[in-house]
Amino acid sequence: MLGYAFRLGSASMEEMVGSLATVLICDDEPSLRELIRVSLDGAYSFAEADDGEMSLELARRLKPDVMILDMMMPRRNGLDVLRELRRDEGLAATAVIVLTAQPAMREAALSHGADVVMVKPFEPHQIRAAVAEVLANRT
């Protein structure tokens, strides 16, 4: 299991959070996490989680600006993670982009506080636009 990973060389988690907007990518598919990183590269700092429990742990620790959250992950699904985030005062303002392969999950995610729901597959420009949009709406 990946647990978490950070970009930008040997910078610590805390150093990363201070400079660029932080995007927490939460998906159990390494290839999708890589696609998202490449799509957003250069504009943000990244942290990654490959299951729901690690997603919550990193969100609480990092307080990311944006969380990209897959609905179907091991150890805790995305809807459970989203519910927890919205109940946590320290994380309630975190922008959440939900990814799902099931279009029927769209309404459930929105009703639990997702800012944007994207149905897989999506194009790289769509994830870039979604991140820019939620960041613009949060400031």
GROMACS .gro file of C-alpha atoms in nm:
model
  139
    1MET     CA    1   0.000   0.000   0.000
    2LEU     CA    2   0.119   0.345  -0.088
    3GLY     CA    3  -0.012   0.522   0.219
    4TYR     CA    4   0.104   0.863   0.112
    5ALA     CA    5   0.365   1.026  -0.108
    6PHE     CA    6   0.486   1.378  -0.152
    7ARG     CA    7   0.632   1.560  -0.447
    8LEU     CA    8   0.884   1.844  -0.461
    9GLY     CA    9   1.198   1.659  -0.366
   10SER     CA   10   1.278   1.623  -0.001
   11ALA     CA   11   1.054   1.901   0.125
   12SER     CA   12   0.869   1.809   0.439
   13MET     CA   13   0.492   1.795   0.449
   14GLU     CA   14   0.475   2.118   0.646
   15GLU     CA   15   0.711   2.302   0.407
   16MET     CA   16   0.501   2.195   0.111
   17VAL     CA   17   0.175   2.313   0.260
   18GLY     CA   18   0.307   2.664   0.312
   19SER     CA   19   0.397   2.758  -0.047
   20LEU     CA   20   0.163   2.621  -0.315
   21ALA     CA   21  -0.201   2.521  -0.288
   22THR     CA   22  -0.208   2.161  -0.168
   23VAL     CA   23  -0.405   1.894  -0.350
   24LEU     CA   24  -0.468   1.564  -0.173
   25ILE     CA   25  -0.526   1.293  -0.434
   26CYS     CA   26  -0.721   0.999  -0.289
   27ASP     CA   27  -0.758   0.702  -0.521
   28ASP     CA   28  -0.657   0.337  -0.502
   29GLU     CA   29  -0.551   0.330  -0.869
   30PRO     CA   30  -0.185   0.438  -0.906
   31SER     CA   31  -0.230   0.516  -1.276
   32LEU     CA   32  -0.516   0.757  -1.203
   33ARG     CA   33  -0.320   0.932  -0.927
   34GLU     CA   34  -0.034   0.973  -1.175
   35LEU     CA   35  -0.267   1.111  -1.445
   36ILE     CA   36  -0.400   1.368  -1.200
   37ARG     CA   37  -0.049   1.465  -1.083
   38VAL     CA   38   0.072   1.507  -1.441
   39SER     CA   39  -0.240   1.705  -1.532
   40LEU     CA   40  -0.182   1.950  -1.246
   41ASP     CA   41   0.199   1.942  -1.232
   42GLY     CA   42   0.379   2.263  -1.161
   43ALA     CA   43   0.083   2.447  -1.018
   44TYR     CA   44   0.025   2.267  -0.687
   45SER     CA   45   0.193   2.058  -0.421
   46PHE     CA   46   0.057   1.706  -0.386
   47ALA     CA   47  -0.004   1.440  -0.128
   48GLU     CA   48  -0.154   1.102  -0.209
   49ALA     CA   49  -0.356   0.839  -0.031
   50ASP     CA   50  -0.463   0.501  -0.165
   51ASP     CA   51  -0.744   0.421   0.077
   52GLY     CA   52  -1.015   0.597   0.274
   53GLU     CA   53  -0.852   0.578   0.617
   54MET     CA   54  -0.526   0.729   0.490
   55SER     CA   55  -0.729   0.995   0.308
   56LEU     CA   56  -0.883   1.111   0.635
   57GLU     CA   57  -0.556   1.091   0.824
   58LEU     CA   58  -0.373   1.305   0.567
   59ALA     CA   59  -0.662   1.550   0.536
   60ARG     CA   60  -0.656   1.608   0.912
   61ARG     CA   61  -0.280   1.646   0.913
   62LEU     CA   62  -0.236   1.859   0.600
   63LYS     CA   63  -0.560   2.059   0.583
   64PRO     CA   64  -0.539   2.054   0.200
   65ASP     CA   65  -0.689   2.324  -0.017
   66VAL     CA   66  -0.845   2.064  -0.247
   67MET     CA   67  -0.917   1.696  -0.203
   68ILE     CA   68  -0.972   1.480  -0.511
   69LEU     CA   69  -1.164   1.184  -0.373
   70ASP     CA   70  -1.252   0.855  -0.541
   71MET     CA   71  -1.581   0.699  -0.432
   72MET     CA   72  -1.464   0.336  -0.437
   73MET     CA   73  -1.157   0.284  -0.217
   74PRO     CA   74  -1.051   0.016   0.029
   75ARG     CA   75  -1.075   0.055   0.408
   76ARG     CA   76  -1.338   0.329   0.377
   77ASN     CA   77  -1.535   0.444   0.076
   78GLY     CA   78  -1.535   0.798  -0.055
   79LEU     CA   79  -1.885   0.879   0.066
   80ASP     CA   80  -1.786   0.790   0.425
   81VAL     CA   81  -1.473   1.004   0.391
   82LEU     CA   82  -1.678   1.294   0.255
   83ARG     CA   83  -1.926   1.271   0.545
   84GLU     CA   84  -1.639   1.279   0.797
   85LEU     CA   85  -1.477   1.577   0.625
   86ARG     CA   86  -1.795   1.780   0.633
   87ARG     CA   87  -1.848   1.702   1.004
   88ASP     CA   88  -1.496   1.815   1.095
   89GLU     CA   89  -1.489   2.192   1.155
   90GLY     CA   90  -1.123   2.208   1.060
   91LEU     CA   91  -1.187   2.046   0.723
   92ALA     CA   92  -1.535   2.166   0.635
   93ALA     CA   93  -1.394   2.438   0.408
   94THR     CA   94  -1.174   2.197   0.211
   95ALA     CA   95  -1.288   2.186  -0.151
   96VAL     CA   96  -1.375   1.829  -0.254
   97ILE     CA   97  -1.382   1.697  -0.609
   98VAL     CA   98  -1.537   1.351  -0.616
   99LEU     CA   99  -1.443   1.097  -0.882
  100THR     CA  100  -1.678   0.812  -0.962
  101ALA     CA  101  -1.728   0.553  -1.233
  102GLN     CA  102  -2.096   0.535  -1.136
  103PRO     CA  103  -2.302   0.831  -1.259
  104ALA     CA  104  -2.574   0.737  -1.007
  105MET     CA  105  -2.336   0.839  -0.723
  106ARG     CA  106  -2.341   1.203  -0.838
  107GLU     CA  107  -2.645   1.309  -0.634
  108ALA     CA  108  -2.529   1.126  -0.321
  109ALA     CA  109  -2.188   1.294  -0.338
  110LEU     CA  110  -2.338   1.639  -0.395
  111SER     CA  111  -2.587   1.594  -0.112
  112HIS     CA  112  -2.301   1.505   0.125
  113GLY     CA  113  -2.105   1.818   0.040
  114ALA     CA  114  -1.896   1.751  -0.271
  115ASP     CA  115  -1.814   2.070  -0.459
  116VAL     CA  116  -1.775   1.896  -0.795
  117VAL     CA  117  -1.849   1.541  -0.912
  118MET     CA  118  -1.659   1.406  -1.212
  119VAL     CA  119  -1.754   1.082  -1.382
  120LYS     CA  120  -1.465   0.862  -1.494
  121PRO     CA  121  -1.316   0.860  -1.746
  122PHE     CA  122  -1.233   1.228  -1.774
  123GLU     CA  123  -0.984   1.434  -1.972
  124PRO     CA  124  -0.682   1.601  -1.808
  125HIS     CA  125  -0.811   1.949  -1.894
  126GLN     CA  126  -1.133   1.872  -1.703
  127ILE     CA  127  -0.949   1.799  -1.376
  128ARG     CA  128  -0.736   2.113  -1.421
  129ALA     CA  129  -1.049   2.322  -1.474
  130ALA     CA  130  -1.228   2.165  -1.176
  131VAL     CA  131  -0.936   2.233  -0.939
  132ALA     CA  132  -0.903   2.592  -1.061
  133GLU     CA  133  -1.278   2.644  -1.022
  134VAL     CA  134  -1.305   2.514  -0.666
  135LEU     CA  135  -0.999   2.711  -0.559
  136ALA     CA  136  -1.142   3.029  -0.711
  137ASN     CA  137  -1.472   2.970  -0.532
  138ARG     CA  138  -1.301   2.915  -0.194
  139THR     CA  139  -1.106   3.240  -0.191
   0.00000   0.00000   0.00000
